[in-house]
PDB file of C-alpha atoms in Angstrom:
ATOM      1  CA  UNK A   7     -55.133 -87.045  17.666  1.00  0.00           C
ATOM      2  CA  UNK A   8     -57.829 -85.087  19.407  1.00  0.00           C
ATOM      3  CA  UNK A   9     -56.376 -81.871  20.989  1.00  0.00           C
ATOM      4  CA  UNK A  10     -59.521 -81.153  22.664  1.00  0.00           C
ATOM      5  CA  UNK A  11     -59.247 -84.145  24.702  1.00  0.00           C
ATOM      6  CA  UNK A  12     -55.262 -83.029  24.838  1.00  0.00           C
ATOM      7  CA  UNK A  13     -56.314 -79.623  26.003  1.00  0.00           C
ATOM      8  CA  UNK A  14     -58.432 -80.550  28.722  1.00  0.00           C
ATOM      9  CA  UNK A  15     -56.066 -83.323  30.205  1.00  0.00           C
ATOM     10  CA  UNK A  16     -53.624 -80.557  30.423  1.00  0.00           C
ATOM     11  CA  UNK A  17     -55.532 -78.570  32.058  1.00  0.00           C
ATOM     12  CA  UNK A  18     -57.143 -80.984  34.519  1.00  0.00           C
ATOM     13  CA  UNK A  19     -53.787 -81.592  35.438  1.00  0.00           C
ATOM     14  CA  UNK A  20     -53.089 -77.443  36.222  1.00  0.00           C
ATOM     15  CA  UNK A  21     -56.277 -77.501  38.369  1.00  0.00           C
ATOM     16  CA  UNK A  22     -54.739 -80.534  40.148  1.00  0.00           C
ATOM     17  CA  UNK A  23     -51.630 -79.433  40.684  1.00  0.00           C
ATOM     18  CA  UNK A  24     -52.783 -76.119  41.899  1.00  0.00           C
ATOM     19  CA  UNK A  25     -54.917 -77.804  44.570  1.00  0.00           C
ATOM     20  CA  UNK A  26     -52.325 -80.434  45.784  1.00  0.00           C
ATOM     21  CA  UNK A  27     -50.251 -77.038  45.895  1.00  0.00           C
ATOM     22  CA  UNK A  28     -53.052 -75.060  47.851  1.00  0.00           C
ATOM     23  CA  UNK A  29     -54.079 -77.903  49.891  1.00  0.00           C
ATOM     24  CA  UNK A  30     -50.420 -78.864  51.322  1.00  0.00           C
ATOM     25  CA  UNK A  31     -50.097 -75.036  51.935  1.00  0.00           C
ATOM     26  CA  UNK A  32     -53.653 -75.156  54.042  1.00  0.00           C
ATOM     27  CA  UNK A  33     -52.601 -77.953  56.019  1.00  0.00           C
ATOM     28  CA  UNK A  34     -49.311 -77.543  56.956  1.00  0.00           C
ATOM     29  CA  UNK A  35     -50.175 -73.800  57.962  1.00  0.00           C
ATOM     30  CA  UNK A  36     -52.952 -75.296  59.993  1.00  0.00           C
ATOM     31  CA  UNK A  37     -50.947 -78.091  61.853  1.00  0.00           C
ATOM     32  CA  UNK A  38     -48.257 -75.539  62.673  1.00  0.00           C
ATOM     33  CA  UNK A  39     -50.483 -73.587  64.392  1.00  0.00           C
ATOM     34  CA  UNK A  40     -52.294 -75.878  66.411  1.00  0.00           C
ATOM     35  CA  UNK A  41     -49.045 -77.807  67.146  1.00  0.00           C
ATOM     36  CA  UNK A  42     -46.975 -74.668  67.759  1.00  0.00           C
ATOM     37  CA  UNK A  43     -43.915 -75.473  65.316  1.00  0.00           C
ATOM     38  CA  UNK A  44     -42.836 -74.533  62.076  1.00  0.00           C
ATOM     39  CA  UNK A  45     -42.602 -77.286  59.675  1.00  0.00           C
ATOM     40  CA  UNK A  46     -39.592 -76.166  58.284  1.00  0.00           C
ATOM     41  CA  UNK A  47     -37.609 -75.774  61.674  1.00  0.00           C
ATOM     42  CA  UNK A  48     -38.631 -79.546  62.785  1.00  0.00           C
ATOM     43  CA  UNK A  49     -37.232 -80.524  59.668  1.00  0.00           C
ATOM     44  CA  UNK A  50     -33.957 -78.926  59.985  1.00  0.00           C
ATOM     45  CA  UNK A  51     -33.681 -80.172  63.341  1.00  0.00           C
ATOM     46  CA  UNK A  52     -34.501 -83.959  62.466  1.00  0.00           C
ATOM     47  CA  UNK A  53     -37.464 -84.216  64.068  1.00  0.00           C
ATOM     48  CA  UNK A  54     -39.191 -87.267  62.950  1.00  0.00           C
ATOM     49  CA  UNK A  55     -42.028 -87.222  65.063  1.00  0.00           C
ATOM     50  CA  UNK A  56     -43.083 -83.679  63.781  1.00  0.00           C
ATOM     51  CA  UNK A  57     -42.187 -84.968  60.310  1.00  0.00           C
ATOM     52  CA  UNK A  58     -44.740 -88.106  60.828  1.00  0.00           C
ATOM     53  CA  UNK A  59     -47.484 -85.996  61.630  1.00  0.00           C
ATOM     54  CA  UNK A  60     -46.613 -83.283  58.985  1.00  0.00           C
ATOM     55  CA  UNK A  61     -46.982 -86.196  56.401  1.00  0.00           C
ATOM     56  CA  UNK A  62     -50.256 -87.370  58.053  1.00  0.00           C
ATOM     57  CA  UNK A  63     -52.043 -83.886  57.360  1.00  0.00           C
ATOM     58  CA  UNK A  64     -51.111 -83.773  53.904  1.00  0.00           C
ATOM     59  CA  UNK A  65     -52.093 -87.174  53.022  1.00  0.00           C
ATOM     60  CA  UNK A  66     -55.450 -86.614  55.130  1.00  0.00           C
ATOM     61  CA  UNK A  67     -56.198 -83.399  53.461  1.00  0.00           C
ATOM     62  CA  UNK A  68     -55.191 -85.419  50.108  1.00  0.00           C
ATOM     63  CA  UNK A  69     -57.909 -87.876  50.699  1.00  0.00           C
ATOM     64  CA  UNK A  70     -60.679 -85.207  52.062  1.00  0.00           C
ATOM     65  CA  UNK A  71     -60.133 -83.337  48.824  1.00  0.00           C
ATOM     66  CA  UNK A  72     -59.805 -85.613  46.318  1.00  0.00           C
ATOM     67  CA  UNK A  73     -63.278 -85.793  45.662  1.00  0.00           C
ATOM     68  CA  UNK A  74     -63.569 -81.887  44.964  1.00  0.00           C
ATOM     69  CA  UNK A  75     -61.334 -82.699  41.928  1.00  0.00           C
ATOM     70  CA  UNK A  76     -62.629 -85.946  40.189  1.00  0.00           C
ATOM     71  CA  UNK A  77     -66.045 -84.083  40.759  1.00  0.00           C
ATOM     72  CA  UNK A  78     -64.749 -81.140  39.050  1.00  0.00           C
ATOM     73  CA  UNK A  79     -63.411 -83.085  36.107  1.00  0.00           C
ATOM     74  CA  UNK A  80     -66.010 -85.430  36.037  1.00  0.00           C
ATOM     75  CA  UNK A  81     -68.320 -81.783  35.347  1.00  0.00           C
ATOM     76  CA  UNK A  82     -65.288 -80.729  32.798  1.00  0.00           C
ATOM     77  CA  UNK A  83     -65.785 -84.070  30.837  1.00  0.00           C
ATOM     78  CA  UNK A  84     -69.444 -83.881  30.920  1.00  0.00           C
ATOM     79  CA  UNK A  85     -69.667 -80.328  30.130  1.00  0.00           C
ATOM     80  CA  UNK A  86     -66.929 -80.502  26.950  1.00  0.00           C
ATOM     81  CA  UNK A  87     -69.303 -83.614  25.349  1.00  0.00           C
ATOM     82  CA  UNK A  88     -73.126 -82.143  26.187  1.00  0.00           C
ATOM     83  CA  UNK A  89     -74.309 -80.506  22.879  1.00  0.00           C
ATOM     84  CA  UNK A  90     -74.504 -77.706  22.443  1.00  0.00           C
ATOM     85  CA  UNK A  91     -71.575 -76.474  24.518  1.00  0.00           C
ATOM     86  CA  UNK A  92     -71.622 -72.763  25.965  1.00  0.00           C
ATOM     87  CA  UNK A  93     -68.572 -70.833  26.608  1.00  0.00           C
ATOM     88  CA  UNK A  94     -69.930 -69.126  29.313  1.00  0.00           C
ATOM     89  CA  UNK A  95     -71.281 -72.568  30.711  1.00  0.00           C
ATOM     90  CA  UNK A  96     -67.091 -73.333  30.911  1.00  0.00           C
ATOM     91  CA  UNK A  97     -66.929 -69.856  33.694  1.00  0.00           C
ATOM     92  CA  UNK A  98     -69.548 -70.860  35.186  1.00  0.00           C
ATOM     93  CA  UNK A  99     -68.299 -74.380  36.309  1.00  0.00           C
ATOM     94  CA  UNK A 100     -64.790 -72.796  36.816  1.00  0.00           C
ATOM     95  CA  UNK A 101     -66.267 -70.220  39.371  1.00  0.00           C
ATOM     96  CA  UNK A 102     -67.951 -73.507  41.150  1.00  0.00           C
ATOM     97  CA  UNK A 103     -65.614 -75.683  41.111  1.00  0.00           C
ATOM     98  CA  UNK A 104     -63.343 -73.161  42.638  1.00  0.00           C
ATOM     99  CA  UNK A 105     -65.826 -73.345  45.370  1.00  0.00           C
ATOM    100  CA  UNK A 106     -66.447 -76.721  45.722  1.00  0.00           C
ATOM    101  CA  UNK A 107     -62.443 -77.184  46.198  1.00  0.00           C
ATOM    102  CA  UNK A 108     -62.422 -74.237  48.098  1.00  0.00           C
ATOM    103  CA  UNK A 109     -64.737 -75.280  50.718  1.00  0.00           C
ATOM    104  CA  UNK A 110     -63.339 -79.303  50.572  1.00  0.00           C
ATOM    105  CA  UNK A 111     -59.702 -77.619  51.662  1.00  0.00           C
ATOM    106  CA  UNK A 112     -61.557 -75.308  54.267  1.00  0.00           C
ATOM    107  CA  UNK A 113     -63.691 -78.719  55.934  1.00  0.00           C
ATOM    108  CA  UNK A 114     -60.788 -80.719  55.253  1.00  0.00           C
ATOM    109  CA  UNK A 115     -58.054 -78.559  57.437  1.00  0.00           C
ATOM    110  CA  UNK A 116     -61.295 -78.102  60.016  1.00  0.00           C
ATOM    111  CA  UNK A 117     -62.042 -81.240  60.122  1.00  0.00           C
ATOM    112  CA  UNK A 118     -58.405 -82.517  60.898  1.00  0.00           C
ATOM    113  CA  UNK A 119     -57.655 -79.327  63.500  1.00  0.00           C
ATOM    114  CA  UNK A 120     -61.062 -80.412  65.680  1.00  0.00           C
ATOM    115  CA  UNK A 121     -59.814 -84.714  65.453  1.00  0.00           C
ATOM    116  CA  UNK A 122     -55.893 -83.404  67.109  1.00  0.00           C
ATOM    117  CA  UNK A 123     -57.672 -81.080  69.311  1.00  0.00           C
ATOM    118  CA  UNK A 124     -60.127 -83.720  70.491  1.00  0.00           C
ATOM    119  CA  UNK A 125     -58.179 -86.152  70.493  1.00  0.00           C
ATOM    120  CA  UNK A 126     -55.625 -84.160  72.639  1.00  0.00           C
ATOM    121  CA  UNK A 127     -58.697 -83.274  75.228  1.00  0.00           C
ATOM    122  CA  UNK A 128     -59.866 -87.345  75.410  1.00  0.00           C
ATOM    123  CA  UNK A 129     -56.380 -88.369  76.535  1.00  0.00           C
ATOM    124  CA  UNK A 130     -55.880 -86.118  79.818  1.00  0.00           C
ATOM    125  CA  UNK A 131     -52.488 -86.529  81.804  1.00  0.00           C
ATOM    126  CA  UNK A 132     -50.595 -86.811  77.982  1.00  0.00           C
ATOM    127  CA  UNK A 133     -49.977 -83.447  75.998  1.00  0.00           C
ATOM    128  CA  UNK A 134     -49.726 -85.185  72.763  1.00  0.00           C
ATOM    129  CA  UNK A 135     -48.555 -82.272  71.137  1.00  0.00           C
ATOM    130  CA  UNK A 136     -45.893 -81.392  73.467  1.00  0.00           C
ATOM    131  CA  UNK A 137     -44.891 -84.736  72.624  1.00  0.00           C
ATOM    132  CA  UNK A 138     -44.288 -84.390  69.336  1.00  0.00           C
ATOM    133  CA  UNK A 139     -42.366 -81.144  69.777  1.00  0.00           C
ATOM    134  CA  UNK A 140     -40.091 -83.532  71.730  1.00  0.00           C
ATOM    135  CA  UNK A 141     -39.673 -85.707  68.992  1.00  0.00           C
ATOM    136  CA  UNK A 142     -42.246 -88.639  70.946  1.00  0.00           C
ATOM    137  CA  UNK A 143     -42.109 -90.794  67.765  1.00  0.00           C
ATOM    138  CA  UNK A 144     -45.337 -92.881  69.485  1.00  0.00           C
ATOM    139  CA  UNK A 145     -46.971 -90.077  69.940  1.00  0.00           C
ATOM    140  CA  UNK A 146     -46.373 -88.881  66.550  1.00  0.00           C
ATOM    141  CA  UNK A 147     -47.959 -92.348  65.104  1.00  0.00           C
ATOM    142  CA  UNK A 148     -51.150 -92.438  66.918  1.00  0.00           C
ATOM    143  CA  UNK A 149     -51.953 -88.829  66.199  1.00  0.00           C
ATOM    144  CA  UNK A 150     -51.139 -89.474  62.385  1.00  0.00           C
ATOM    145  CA  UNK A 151     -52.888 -92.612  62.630  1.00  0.00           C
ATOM    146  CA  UNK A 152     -56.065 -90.395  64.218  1.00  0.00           C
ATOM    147  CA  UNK A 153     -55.776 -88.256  61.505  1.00  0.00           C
ATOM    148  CA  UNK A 154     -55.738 -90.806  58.179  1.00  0.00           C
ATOM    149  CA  UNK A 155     -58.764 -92.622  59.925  1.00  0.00           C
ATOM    150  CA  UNK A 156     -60.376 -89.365  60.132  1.00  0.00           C
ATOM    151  CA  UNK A 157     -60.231 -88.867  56.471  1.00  0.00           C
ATOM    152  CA  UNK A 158     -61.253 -92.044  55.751  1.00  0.00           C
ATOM    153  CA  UNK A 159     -64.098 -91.743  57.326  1.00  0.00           C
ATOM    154  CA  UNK A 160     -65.449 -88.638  57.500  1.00  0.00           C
ATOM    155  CA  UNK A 161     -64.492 -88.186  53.173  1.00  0.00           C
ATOM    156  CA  UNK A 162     -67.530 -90.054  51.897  1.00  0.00           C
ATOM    157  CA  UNK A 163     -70.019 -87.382  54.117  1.00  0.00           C
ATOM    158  CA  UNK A 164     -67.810 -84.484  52.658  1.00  0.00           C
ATOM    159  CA  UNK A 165     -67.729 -85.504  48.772  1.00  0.00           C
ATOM    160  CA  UNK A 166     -71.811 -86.403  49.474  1.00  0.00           C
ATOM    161  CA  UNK A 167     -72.373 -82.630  50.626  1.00  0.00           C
ATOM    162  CA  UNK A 168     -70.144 -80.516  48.576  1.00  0.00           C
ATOM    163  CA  UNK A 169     -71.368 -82.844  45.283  1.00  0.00           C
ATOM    164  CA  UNK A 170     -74.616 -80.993  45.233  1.00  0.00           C
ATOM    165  CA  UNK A 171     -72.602 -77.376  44.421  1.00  0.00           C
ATOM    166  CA  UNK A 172     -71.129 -78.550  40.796  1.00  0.00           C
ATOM    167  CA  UNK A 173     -73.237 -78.098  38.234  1.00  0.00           C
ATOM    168  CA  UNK A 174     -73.216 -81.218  36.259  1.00  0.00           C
ATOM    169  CA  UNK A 175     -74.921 -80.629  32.597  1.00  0.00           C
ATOM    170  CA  UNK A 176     -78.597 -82.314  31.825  1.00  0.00           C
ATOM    171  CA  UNK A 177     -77.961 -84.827  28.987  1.00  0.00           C
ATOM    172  CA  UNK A 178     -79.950 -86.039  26.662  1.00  0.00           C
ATOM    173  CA  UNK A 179     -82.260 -89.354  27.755  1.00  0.00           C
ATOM    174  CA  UNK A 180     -80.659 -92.556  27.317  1.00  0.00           C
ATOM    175  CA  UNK A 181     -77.179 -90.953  26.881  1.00  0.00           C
ATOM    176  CA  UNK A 182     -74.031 -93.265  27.973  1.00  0.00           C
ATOM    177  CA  UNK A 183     -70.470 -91.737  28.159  1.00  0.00           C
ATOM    178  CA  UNK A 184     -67.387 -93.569  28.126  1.00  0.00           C
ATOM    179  CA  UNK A 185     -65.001 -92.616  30.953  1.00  0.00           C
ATOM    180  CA  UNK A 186     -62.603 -90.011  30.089  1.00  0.00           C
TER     181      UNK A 186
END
């Protein structure tokens, strides 16, 4: 058994968990504001449209942010294997990686707030957001369909900038790691 390997599963799992937990906070403190509910209230009144788009965000921000973590274990992996390994190496890529997930949640939410508000200013005549305070259900799927494809799309340009901030250890020439 190798409880090193044990030890740092564990706690990529912690760092994920306290993202996911971070992240859905973000983003459903976000959406409320810029669709003028509270989550919880739509809820308890059944409304499904609110609910749809609610569950859009979080699987959007999911996708934008994803990244930010197998980056940051990717670094963890790397760093726990390069010889010779430096505590103070491990602080150092906490403190960054804290940024690098940091900033991911901070573009993510952005990035999702400026695609409803757009989207809301392209389509004049329809207040898509009133809608979904109605309960529009059709409303509520177009919006949440805006906001996957925005993920999808705009997550490869986010993971490409951010990637530059962790800092990945120099190994040795010639060097091949198995996946951890």
């Amino acid at each position: 058994m190798d409880l090193t390997l044990f030890l740092v599963g564990l706690l990529k799992v912690v760092l994920g968990g306290l993202v996911a937990a971070l992240g859905i906070w973000l983003a459903l403190r976000g959406l409320s504001r810029i669709l003028g509910t509270n989550p919880v209230e739509e809820l308890r009144q059944g409304n499904t449209a609110a609910g749809l788009v609610h569950a859009a965000s979080l699987v959007s921000l999911g996708l934008l942010v994803q990244h930010a973590v197998q980056a940051t274990s990717d670094a963890v992996d790397l760093t726990m294997r390069a010889q010779p390994f430096h505590p103070g190496l491990a602080g150092k890529l906490l403190a960054v990686a804290a940024l690098h997930v940091g900033l991911s949640l901070g573009v993510g939410v952005a990035v999702l707030a400026l695609g409803i508000l757009l989207f809301d200013r392209m389509t004049p005549g329809i207040d898509e957001l009133a809608e979904v305070r109605k309960g529009n259900v059709a409303a509520a799927l177009i919006l949440s369909a805006i906001l996957l494809v925005l993920a999808l799309l705009t997550a490869p340009g986010l993971q490409a900038a951010l990637n530059g901030l962790i800092p990945f250890p120099q190994l040795p020439e010639g060097t091949m790691l198995a996946p951890g």
